[in-house]
Amino acid sequence: VLLEIDWRQIFPLILPILLFNFLLIGIALLDWFKRKKHIAAPYVWLVVIVCMQTVGPIAYLIVGRRMIRHDHN
């Protein structure tokens, strides 16, 4: 099936989606790195960002960065 696909026609459609996905992951990782000492369960959110592709970074940016750690060490 993959050999039958004309990638030259599909690539211009897929490229913006891939770029958006990498940009979203990059933004989420940068924000995670800056805030990892303040958010609750930072390494769980790191796995979510990296493993869940588009949904993970969106979930982190909407929900995860608002989950602030409440311990005062």
XYZ file of N, CA and C in Angstrom:
219
model
N 0.830 -1.195 0.000
C 0.000 0.000 0.000
C 0.875 1.259 0.000
N 1.955 1.277 0.781
C 2.811 2.468 0.841
C 3.535 2.719 -0.473
N 3.771 1.671 -1.240
C 4.451 1.848 -2.519
C 3.541 2.468 -3.573
N 2.231 2.348 -3.369
C 1.265 2.873 -4.332
C 0.948 4.351 -4.112
N 1.397 4.908 -3.010
C 1.100 6.296 -2.677
C 2.048 7.224 -3.428
N 1.497 8.265 -4.012
C 2.319 9.276 -4.677
C 2.706 10.326 -3.627
N 3.880 10.141 -3.024
C 4.324 10.977 -1.928
C 4.564 12.418 -2.338
N 4.857 12.674 -3.599
C 5.069 14.052 -4.052
C 3.788 14.869 -3.950
N 2.647 14.237 -4.085
C 1.381 14.970 -3.952
C 0.947 15.093 -2.502
N 1.273 14.112 -1.695
C 0.827 14.115 -0.302
C 1.755 14.940 0.598
N 3.045 14.980 0.272
C 4.021 15.669 1.123
C 3.661 17.125 1.415
N 3.220 17.924 0.421
C 2.843 19.315 0.751
C 1.666 19.406 1.729
N 0.845 18.383 1.808
C -0.264 18.391 2.760
C 0.184 17.950 4.151
N 1.131 17.029 4.191
C 1.586 16.483 5.472
C 2.607 17.401 6.146
N 3.412 18.092 5.377
C 4.483 18.924 5.932
C 3.994 19.961 6.948
N 2.943 20.746 6.673
C 2.484 21.713 7.687
C 2.002 21.036 8.975
N 1.391 19.877 8.849
C 0.927 19.146 10.036
C 2.120 18.697 10.866
N 3.145 18.159 10.214
C 4.342 17.728 10.926
C 5.062 18.902 11.581
N 5.182 20.001 10.863
C 5.833 21.182 11.430
C 5.070 21.722 12.637
N 3.746 21.755 12.535
C 2.923 22.199 13.659
C 3.105 21.269 14.857
N 3.151 19.968 14.598
C 3.319 18.998 15.673
C 4.667 19.179 16.367
N 5.751 19.319 15.600
C 7.070 19.513 16.202
C 7.150 20.844 16.944
N 6.542 21.883 16.408
C 6.516 23.181 17.078
C 5.767 23.094 18.405
N 4.640 22.419 18.399
C 3.841 22.251 19.615
C 4.606 21.462 20.671
N 5.261 20.392 20.263
C 6.060 19.605 21.200
C 7.222 20.450 21.730
N 7.862 21.206 20.861
C 8.973 22.059 21.290
C 8.544 23.109 22.297
N 7.430 23.746 22.054
C 6.921 24.759 22.990
C 6.582 24.132 24.330
N 5.916 22.979 24.295
C 5.545 22.300 25.537
C 6.785 21.852 26.307
N 7.799 21.321 25.603
C 9.025 20.892 26.285
C 9.784 22.078 26.876
N 9.829 23.179 26.154
C 10.492 24.373 26.674
C 9.779 24.884 27.925
N 8.468 24.945 27.892
C 7.701 25.388 29.055
C 7.869 24.407 30.208
N 7.846 23.098 29.902
C 8.025 22.078 30.942
C 9.381 22.247 31.615
N 10.441 22.454 30.812
C 11.780 22.596 31.365
C 11.880 23.804 32.295
N 11.248 24.903 31.917
C 11.284 26.108 32.741
C 10.471 25.966 34.029
N 9.380 25.172 33.987
C 8.450 25.108 35.113
C 8.459 23.778 35.854
N 9.368 22.852 35.549
C 9.287 21.502 36.105
C 9.382 21.467 37.624
N 10.001 22.457 38.251
C 10.078 22.484 39.716
C 8.781 22.955 40.350
N 7.907 23.535 39.560
C 6.680 24.107 40.098
C 5.430 23.286 39.790
N 5.449 22.472 38.748
C 4.250 21.719 38.382
C 4.207 20.389 39.126
N 3.015 19.904 39.372
C 2.824 18.611 40.020
C 3.110 17.500 39.019
N 3.777 16.465 39.469
C 4.122 15.287 38.661
C 4.817 15.671 37.356
N 5.957 16.356 37.433
C 6.589 16.858 36.217
C 7.028 15.761 35.247
N 7.501 14.630 35.748
C 7.993 13.601 34.833
C 6.857 12.818 34.183
N 5.716 12.781 34.836
C 4.528 12.199 34.186
C 4.129 13.079 33.003
N 4.170 14.384 33.197
C 3.828 15.297 32.103
C 4.859 15.238 30.987
N 6.117 15.002 31.307
C 7.129 14.844 30.272
C 6.813 13.641 29.385
N 6.432 12.528 29.998
C 6.055 11.332 29.230
C 4.824 11.612 28.383
N 3.854 12.320 28.940
C 2.641 12.664 28.188
C 2.987 13.531 26.977
N 3.832 14.526 27.173
C 4.214 15.426 26.069
C 4.899 14.652 24.953
N 5.839 13.794 25.314
C 6.648 13.108 24.312
C 5.903 11.957 23.654
N 5.139 11.197 24.423
C 4.537 9.968 23.895
C 3.178 10.162 23.233
N 2.472 11.200 23.557
C 1.121 11.345 23.026
C 1.038 12.313 21.849
N 2.177 12.628 21.247
C 2.276 13.468 20.053
C 1.479 14.761 20.172
N 0.446 14.961 19.397
C -0.262 16.243 19.380
C -1.133 16.447 20.617
N -1.779 15.396 21.084
C -2.695 15.510 22.227
C -1.934 15.799 23.520
N -0.768 15.183 23.698
C 0.011 15.370 24.922
C 0.438 16.803 25.168
N 1.073 17.457 24.186
C 1.458 18.856 24.408
C 0.269 19.782 24.646
N -0.825 19.543 23.948
C -2.017 20.368 24.153
C -2.559 20.160 25.562
N -2.618 18.896 26.006
C -3.096 18.601 27.366
C -2.197 19.257 28.405
N -0.888 19.180 28.192
C 0.029 19.815 29.143
C -0.167 21.325 29.174
N -0.233 21.948 28.001
C -0.342 23.402 27.961
C -1.665 23.905 28.531
N -2.724 23.114 28.402
C -4.025 23.536 28.930
C -4.192 23.148 30.403
N -3.809 21.924 30.756
C -4.076 21.405 32.099
C -2.808 21.336 32.950
N -1.758 20.739 32.419
C -0.579 20.412 33.210
C 0.140 21.588 33.806
N 0.282 22.654 33.067
C 1.029 23.789 33.605
C 0.243 24.527 34.686
N -1.031 24.241 34.812
C -1.833 24.866 35.879
C -1.845 24.022 37.146
N -1.345 22.775 37.056
C -1.306 21.884 38.215
C -0.043 22.198 39.012
N -0.144 23.170 39.891
C 0.999 23.668 40.648
C 1.222 22.798 41.885
N 2.486 22.531 42.173
C 2.868 21.776 43.360
C 2.601 22.652 44.576
N 2.016 22.072 45.627
C 1.656 22.869 46.811
C 2.558 22.631 48.006
N 3.606 21.829 47.833
C 4.538 21.666 48.963
C 5.514 22.837 48.962
N 5.867 23.292 50.122
C 6.738 24.466 50.257
C 8.049 24.033 50.887
N 8.909 23.408 50.082
C 10.221 22.947 50.603
C 11.201 24.081 50.670
